[in-house]
PDB file of C-alpha atoms in Angstrom:
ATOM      1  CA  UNK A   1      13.470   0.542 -12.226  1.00 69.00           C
ATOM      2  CA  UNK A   2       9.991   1.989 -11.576  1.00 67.00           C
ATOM      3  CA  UNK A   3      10.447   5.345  -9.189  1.00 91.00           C
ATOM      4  CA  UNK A   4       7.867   7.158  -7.627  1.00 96.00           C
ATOM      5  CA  UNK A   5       9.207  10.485  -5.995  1.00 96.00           C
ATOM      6  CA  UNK A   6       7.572  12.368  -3.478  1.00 96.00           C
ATOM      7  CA  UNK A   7       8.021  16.217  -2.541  1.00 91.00           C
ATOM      8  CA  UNK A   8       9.118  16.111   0.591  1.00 91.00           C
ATOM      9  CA  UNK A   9      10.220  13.098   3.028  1.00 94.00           C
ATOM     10  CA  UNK A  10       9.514  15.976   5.857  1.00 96.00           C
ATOM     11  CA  UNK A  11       7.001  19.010   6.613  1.00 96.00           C
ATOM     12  CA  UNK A  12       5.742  21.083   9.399  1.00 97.00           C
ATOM     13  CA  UNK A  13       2.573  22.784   8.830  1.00 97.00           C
ATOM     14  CA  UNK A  14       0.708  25.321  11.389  1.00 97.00           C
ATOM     15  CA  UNK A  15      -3.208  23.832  11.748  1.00 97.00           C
ATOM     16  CA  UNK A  16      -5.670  25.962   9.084  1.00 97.00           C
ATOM     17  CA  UNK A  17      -2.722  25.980   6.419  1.00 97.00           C
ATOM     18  CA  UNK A  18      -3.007  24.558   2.565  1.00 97.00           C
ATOM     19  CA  UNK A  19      -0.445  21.969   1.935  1.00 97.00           C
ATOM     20  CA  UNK A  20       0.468  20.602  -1.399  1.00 97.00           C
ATOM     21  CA  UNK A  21       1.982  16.985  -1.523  1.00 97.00           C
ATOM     22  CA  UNK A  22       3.476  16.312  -4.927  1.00 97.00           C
ATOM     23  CA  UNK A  23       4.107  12.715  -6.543  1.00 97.00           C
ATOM     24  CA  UNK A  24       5.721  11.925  -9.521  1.00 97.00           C
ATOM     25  CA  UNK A  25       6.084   8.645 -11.522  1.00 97.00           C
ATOM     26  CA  UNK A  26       8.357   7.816 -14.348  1.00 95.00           C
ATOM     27  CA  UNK A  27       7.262   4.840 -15.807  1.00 91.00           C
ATOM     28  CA  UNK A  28       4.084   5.897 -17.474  1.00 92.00           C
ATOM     29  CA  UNK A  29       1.533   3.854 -14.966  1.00 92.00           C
ATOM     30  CA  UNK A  30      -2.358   4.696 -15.799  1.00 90.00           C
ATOM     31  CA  UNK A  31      -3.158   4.687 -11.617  1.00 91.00           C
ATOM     32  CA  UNK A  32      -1.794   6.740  -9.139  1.00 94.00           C
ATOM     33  CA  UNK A  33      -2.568   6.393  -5.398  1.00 95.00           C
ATOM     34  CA  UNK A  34      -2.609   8.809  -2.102  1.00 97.00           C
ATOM     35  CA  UNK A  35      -2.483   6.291   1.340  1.00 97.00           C
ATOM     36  CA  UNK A  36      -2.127   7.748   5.064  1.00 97.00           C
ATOM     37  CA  UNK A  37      -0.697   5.316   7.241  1.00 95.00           C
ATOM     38  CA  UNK A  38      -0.956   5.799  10.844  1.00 93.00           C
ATOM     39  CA  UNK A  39       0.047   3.080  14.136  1.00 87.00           C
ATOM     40  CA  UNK A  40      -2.982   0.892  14.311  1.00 82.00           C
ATOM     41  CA  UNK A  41      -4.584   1.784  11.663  1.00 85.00           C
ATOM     42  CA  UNK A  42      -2.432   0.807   8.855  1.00 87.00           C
ATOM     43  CA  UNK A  43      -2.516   2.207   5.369  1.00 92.00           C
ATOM     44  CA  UNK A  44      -5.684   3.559   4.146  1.00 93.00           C
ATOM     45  CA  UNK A  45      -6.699   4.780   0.518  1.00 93.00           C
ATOM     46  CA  UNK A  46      -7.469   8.652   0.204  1.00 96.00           C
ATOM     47  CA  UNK A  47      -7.927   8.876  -4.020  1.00 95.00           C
ATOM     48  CA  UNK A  48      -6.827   7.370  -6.330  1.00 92.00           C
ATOM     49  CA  UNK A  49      -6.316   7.958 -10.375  1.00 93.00           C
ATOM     50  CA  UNK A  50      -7.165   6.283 -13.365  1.00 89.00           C
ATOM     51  CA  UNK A  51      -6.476   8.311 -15.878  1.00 90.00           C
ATOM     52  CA  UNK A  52      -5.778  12.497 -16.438  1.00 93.00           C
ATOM     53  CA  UNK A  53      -7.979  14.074 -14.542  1.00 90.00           C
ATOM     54  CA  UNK A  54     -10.223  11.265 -13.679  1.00 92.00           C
ATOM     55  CA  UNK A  55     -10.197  10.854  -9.591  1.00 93.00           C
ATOM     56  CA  UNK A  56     -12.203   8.658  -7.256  1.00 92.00           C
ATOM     57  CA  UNK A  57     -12.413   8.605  -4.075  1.00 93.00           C
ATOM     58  CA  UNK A  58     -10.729   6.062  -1.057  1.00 91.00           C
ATOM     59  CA  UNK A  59     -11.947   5.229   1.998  1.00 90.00           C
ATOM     60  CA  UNK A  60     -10.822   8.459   3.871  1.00 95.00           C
ATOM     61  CA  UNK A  61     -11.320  11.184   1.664  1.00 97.00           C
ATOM     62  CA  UNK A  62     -12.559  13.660   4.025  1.00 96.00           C
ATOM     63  CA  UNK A  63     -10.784  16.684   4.180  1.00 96.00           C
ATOM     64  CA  UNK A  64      -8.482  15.962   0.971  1.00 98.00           C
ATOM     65  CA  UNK A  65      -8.917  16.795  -2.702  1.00 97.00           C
ATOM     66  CA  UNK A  66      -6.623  15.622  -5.585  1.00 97.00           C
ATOM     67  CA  UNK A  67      -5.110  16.858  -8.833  1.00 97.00           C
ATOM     68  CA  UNK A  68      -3.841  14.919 -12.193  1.00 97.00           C
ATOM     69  CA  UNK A  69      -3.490  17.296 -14.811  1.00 96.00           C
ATOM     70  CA  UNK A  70      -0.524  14.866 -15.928  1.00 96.00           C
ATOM     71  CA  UNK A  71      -0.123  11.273 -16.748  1.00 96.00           C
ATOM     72  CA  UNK A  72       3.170  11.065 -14.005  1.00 96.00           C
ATOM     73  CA  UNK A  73       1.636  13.543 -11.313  1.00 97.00           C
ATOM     74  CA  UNK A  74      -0.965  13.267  -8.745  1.00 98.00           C
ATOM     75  CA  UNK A  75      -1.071  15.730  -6.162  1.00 97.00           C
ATOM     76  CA  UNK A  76      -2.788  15.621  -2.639  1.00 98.00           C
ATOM     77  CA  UNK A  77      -4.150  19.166  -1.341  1.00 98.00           C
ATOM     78  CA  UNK A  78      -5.193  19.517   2.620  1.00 97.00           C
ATOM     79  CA  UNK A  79      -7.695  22.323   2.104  1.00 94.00           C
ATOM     80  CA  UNK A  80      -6.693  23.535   5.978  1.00 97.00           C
ATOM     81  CA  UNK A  81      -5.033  21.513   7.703  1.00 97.00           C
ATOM     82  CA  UNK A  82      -5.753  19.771  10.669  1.00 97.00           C
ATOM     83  CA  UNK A  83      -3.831  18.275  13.200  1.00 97.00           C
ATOM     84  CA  UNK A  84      -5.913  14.677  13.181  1.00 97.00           C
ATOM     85  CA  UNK A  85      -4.096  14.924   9.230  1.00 98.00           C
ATOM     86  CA  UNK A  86      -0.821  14.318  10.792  1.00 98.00           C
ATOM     87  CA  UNK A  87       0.725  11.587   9.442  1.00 97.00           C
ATOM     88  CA  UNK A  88       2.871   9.586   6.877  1.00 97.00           C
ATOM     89  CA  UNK A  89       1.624   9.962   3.308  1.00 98.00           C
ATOM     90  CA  UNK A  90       2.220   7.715   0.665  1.00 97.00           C
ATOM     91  CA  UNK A  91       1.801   7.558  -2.682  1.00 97.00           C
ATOM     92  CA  UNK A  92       1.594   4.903  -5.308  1.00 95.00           C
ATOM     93  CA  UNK A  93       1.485   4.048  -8.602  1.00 94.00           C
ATOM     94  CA  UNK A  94       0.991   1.284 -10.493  1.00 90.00           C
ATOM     95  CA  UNK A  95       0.029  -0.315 -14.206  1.00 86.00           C
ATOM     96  CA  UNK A  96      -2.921  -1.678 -16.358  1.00 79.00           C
ATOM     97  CA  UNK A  97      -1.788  -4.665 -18.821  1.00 70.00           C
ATOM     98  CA  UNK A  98      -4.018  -6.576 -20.234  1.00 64.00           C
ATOM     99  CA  UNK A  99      -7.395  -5.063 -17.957  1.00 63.00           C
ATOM    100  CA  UNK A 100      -5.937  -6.631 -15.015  1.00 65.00           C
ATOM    101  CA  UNK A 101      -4.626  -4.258 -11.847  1.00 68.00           C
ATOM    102  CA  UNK A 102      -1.394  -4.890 -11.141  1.00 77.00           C
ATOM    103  CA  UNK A 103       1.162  -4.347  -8.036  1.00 86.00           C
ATOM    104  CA  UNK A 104       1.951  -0.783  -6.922  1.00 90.00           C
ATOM    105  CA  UNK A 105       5.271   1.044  -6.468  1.00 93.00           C
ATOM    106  CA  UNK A 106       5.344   3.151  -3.924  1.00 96.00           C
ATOM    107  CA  UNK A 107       7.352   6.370  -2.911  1.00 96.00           C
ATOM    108  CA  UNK A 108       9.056   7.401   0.420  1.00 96.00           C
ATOM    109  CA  UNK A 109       6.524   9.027   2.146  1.00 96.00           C
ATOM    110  CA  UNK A 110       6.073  12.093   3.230  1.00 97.00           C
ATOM    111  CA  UNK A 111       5.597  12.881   7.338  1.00 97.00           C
ATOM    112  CA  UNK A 112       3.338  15.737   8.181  1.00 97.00           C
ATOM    113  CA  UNK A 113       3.117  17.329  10.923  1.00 97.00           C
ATOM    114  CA  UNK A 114       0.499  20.007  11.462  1.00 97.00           C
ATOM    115  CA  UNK A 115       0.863  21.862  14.531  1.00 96.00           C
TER     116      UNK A 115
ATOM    117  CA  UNK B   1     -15.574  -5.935   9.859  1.00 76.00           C
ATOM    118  CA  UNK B   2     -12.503  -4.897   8.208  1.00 83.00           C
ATOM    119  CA  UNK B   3     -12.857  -5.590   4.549  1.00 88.00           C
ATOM    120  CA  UNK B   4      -9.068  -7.483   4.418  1.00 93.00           C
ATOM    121  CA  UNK B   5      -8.130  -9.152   7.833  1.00 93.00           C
ATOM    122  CA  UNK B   6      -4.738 -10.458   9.287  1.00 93.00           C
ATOM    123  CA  UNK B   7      -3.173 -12.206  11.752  1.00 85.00           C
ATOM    124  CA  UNK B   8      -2.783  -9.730  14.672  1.00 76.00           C
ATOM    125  CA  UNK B   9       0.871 -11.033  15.233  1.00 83.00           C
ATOM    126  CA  UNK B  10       3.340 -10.502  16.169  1.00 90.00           C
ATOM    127  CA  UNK B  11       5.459 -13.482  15.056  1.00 93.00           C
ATOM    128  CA  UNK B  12       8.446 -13.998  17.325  1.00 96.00           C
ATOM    129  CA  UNK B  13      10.190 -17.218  15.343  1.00 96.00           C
ATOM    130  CA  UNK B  14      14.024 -18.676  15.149  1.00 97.00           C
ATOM    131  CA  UNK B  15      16.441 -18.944  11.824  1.00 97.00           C
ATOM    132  CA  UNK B  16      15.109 -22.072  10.084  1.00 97.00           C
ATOM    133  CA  UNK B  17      11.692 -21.763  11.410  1.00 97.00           C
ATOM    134  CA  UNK B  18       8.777 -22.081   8.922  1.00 97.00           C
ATOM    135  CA  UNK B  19       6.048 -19.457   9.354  1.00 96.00           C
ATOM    136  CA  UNK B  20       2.830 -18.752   8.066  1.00 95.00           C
ATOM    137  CA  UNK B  21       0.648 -15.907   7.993  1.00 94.00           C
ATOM    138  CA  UNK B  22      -3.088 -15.491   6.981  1.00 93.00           C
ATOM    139  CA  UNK B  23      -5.398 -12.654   5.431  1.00 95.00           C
ATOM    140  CA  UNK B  24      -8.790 -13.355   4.234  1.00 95.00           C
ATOM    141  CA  UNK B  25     -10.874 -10.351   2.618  1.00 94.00           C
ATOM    142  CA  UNK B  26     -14.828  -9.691   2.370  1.00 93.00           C
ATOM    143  CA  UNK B  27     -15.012  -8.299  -1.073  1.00 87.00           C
ATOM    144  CA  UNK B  28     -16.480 -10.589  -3.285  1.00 84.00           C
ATOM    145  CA  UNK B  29     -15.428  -8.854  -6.566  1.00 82.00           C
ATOM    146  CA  UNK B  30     -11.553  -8.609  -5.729  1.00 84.00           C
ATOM    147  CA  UNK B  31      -9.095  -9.148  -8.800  1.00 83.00           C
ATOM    148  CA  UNK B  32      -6.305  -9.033  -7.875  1.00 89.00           C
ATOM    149  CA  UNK B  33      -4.119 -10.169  -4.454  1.00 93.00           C
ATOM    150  CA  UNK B  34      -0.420  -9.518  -3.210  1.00 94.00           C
ATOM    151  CA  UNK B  35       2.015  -9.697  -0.370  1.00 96.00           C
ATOM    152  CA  UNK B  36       3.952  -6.292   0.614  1.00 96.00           C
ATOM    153  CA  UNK B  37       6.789  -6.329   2.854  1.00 97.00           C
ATOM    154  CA  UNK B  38       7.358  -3.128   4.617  1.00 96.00           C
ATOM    155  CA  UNK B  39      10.439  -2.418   7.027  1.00 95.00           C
ATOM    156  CA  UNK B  40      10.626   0.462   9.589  1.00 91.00           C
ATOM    157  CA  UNK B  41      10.352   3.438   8.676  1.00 88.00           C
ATOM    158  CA  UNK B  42      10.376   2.779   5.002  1.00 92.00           C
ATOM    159  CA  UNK B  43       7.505   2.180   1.990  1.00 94.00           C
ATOM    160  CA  UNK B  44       5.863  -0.932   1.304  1.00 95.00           C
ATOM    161  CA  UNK B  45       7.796  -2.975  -1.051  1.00 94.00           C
ATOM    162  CA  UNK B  46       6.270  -6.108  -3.367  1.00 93.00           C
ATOM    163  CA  UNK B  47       7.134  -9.355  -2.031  1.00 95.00           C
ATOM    164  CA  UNK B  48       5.021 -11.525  -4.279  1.00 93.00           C
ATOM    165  CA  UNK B  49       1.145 -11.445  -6.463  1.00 90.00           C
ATOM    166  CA  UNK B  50      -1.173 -14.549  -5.421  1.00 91.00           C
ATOM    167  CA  UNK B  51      -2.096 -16.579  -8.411  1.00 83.00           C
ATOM    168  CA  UNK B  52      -5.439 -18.647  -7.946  1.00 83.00           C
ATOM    169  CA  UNK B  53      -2.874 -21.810  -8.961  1.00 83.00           C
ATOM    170  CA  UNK B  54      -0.333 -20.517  -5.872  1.00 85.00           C
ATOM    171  CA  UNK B  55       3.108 -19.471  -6.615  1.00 90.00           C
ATOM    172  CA  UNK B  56       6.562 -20.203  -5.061  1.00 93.00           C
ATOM    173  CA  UNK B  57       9.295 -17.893  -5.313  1.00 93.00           C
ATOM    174  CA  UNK B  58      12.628 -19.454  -3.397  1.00 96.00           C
ATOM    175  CA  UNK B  59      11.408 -19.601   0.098  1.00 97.00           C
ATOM    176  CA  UNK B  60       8.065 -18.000  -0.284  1.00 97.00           C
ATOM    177  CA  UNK B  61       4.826 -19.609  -0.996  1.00 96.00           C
ATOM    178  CA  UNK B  62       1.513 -17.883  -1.873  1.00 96.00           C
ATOM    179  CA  UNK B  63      -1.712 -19.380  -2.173  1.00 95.00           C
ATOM    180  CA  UNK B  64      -4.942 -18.096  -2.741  1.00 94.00           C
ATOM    181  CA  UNK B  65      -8.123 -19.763  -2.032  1.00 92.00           C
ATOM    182  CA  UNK B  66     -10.824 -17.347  -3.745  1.00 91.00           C
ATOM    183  CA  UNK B  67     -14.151 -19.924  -2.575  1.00 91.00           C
ATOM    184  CA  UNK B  68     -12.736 -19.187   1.346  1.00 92.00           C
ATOM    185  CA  UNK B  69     -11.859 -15.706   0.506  1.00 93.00           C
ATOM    186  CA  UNK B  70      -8.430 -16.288   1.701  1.00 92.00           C
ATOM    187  CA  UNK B  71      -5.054 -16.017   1.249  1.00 95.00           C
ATOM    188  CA  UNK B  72      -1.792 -17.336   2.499  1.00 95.00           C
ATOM    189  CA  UNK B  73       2.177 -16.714   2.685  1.00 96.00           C
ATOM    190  CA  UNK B  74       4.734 -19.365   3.766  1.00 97.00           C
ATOM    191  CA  UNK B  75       8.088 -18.471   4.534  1.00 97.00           C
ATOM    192  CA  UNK B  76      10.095 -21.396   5.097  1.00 98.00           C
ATOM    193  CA  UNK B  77      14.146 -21.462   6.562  1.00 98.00           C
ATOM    194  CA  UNK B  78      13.681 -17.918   8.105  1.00 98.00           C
ATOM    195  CA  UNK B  79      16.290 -15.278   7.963  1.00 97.00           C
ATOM    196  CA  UNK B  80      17.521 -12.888  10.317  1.00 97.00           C
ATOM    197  CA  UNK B  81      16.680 -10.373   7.045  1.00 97.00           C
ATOM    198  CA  UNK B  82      12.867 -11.730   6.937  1.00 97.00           C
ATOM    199  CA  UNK B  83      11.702  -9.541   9.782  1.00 97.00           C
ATOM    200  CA  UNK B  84       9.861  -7.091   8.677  1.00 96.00           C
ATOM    201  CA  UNK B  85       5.877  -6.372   8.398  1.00 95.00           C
ATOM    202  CA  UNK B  86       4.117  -8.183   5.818  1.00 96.00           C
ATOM    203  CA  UNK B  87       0.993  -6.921   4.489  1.00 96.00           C
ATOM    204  CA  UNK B  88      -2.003  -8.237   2.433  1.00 95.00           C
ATOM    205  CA  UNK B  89      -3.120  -6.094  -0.563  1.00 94.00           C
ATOM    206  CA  UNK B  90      -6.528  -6.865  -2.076  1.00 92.00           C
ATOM    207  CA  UNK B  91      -7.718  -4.960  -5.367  1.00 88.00           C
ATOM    208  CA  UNK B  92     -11.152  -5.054  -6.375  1.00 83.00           C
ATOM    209  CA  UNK B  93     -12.303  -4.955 -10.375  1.00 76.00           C
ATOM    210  CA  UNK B  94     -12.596  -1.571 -10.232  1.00 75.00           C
ATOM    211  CA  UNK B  95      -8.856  -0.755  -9.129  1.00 75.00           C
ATOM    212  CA  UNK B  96      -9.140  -0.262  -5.809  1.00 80.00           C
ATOM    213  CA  UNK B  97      -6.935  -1.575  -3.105  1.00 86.00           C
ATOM    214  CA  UNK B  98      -7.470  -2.223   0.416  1.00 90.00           C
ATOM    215  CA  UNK B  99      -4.212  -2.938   2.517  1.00 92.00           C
ATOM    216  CA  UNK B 100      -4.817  -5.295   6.029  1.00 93.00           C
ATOM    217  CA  UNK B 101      -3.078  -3.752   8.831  1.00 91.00           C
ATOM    218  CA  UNK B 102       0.174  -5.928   8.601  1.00 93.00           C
ATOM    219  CA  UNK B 103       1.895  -9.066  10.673  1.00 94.00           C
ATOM    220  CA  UNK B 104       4.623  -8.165  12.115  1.00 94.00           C
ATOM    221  CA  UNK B 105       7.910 -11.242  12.000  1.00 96.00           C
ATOM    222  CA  UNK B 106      11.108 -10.926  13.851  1.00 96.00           C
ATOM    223  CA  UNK B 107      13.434 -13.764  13.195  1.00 97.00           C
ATOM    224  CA  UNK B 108      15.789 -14.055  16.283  1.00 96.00           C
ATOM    225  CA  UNK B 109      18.913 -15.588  16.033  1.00 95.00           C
TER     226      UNK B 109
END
């Protein structure tokens, strides 16, 4: 079984901190995914991977960068946080066969709070 | 516009009831198209991809209509452990996914 890990299911951060959300996949997928989902709103794409070290950006990337110095890792860094970054963070990966994009497997989430 | 659009929900629907839920999406270049179930409080979760020819699997029918821009799910003889939020995935040719915002479906007894 495919099995994305995240850092932390839980975190409180204080509003101007850096925060470091960690993702890890085992199954050797080419794209990795960061996803905020909020009431409302649903989920919405932050970055996402290709490749090591190869990032482009979502639909919200404001306020976010990302690091893949690994094939199975893909971090998510809040430069100073914010408390409109509250929320649940997912991440995703998923893999390429045969060009075609195929369905991503997600990890638990992560809820942030920043205070 | 949203660039993949559901049905607003939510579905309130018996055991045994057949229900259907709609998504249609904007992006003209999209590749690739699934169905995600998510329950409360926990990550999305594949249900089933959409295949331009439409796919079955047990009680759950996908169909994909790429001239309307639209897709479908069916879920026929409901279960009490069908409720759950079922979202539309859409990835363009370039890898990138856009998620509608989810139907909700309780099945009531």
């Amino acid at each position: 079984d495919v099995k994305v890990t995240q850092s932390s299911r839980y975190l409180v951060k204080r509003t101007g901190e850096k925060v470091f959300l960690e993702c890890v996949q085992d199954m050797d997928h080419e794209n990795m995914f960061w996803y905020r989902q909020d009431p409302g709103l649903g989920l919405r794409l932050i970055y996402f991977s290709y490749d090591v070290k190869m990032k482009e950006k979502g639909d919200i990337p404001e306020g976010y960068s990302v690091s893949r110095e690994k094939k199975e890792r893909f971090s998510l860094i809040l430069e100073s946080a914010s408390t409109n970054q509250t929320s649940m963070y997912l991440c995703a990966s998923s893999p390429v066969r045969g060009g075609q994009y195929n369905e991503q497997f997600f990890g638990p989430g992560t809820r942030l709070t920043v205070l | 516009r949203k660039e993949v659009e559901q049905d607003p929900g939510p579905f309130n629907v018996p055991e045994g009831a057949t229900v259907a839920f709609n998504c249609t999406y904007s992006n003209s270049a999209s590749q690739s198209f699934f169905w995600y179930r998510q329950d409360c409080r926990k990550e999305p979760k594949l249900l089933m991809s959409v295949y331009s020819s439409g796919n079955e699997d047990g009680r759950f029918t996908a169909q994909l209509n790429r001239a309307s821009q639209y897709i479908s799910l069916l879920i026929r003889d409901s279960k009490l452990s069908d409720s759950a939020t079922y979202l539309c995935v859409v990835t363009t040719n370039a890898g990138k996914s856009t998620f509608g915002d989810g139907t909700t479906l309780t099945v009531k007894p």
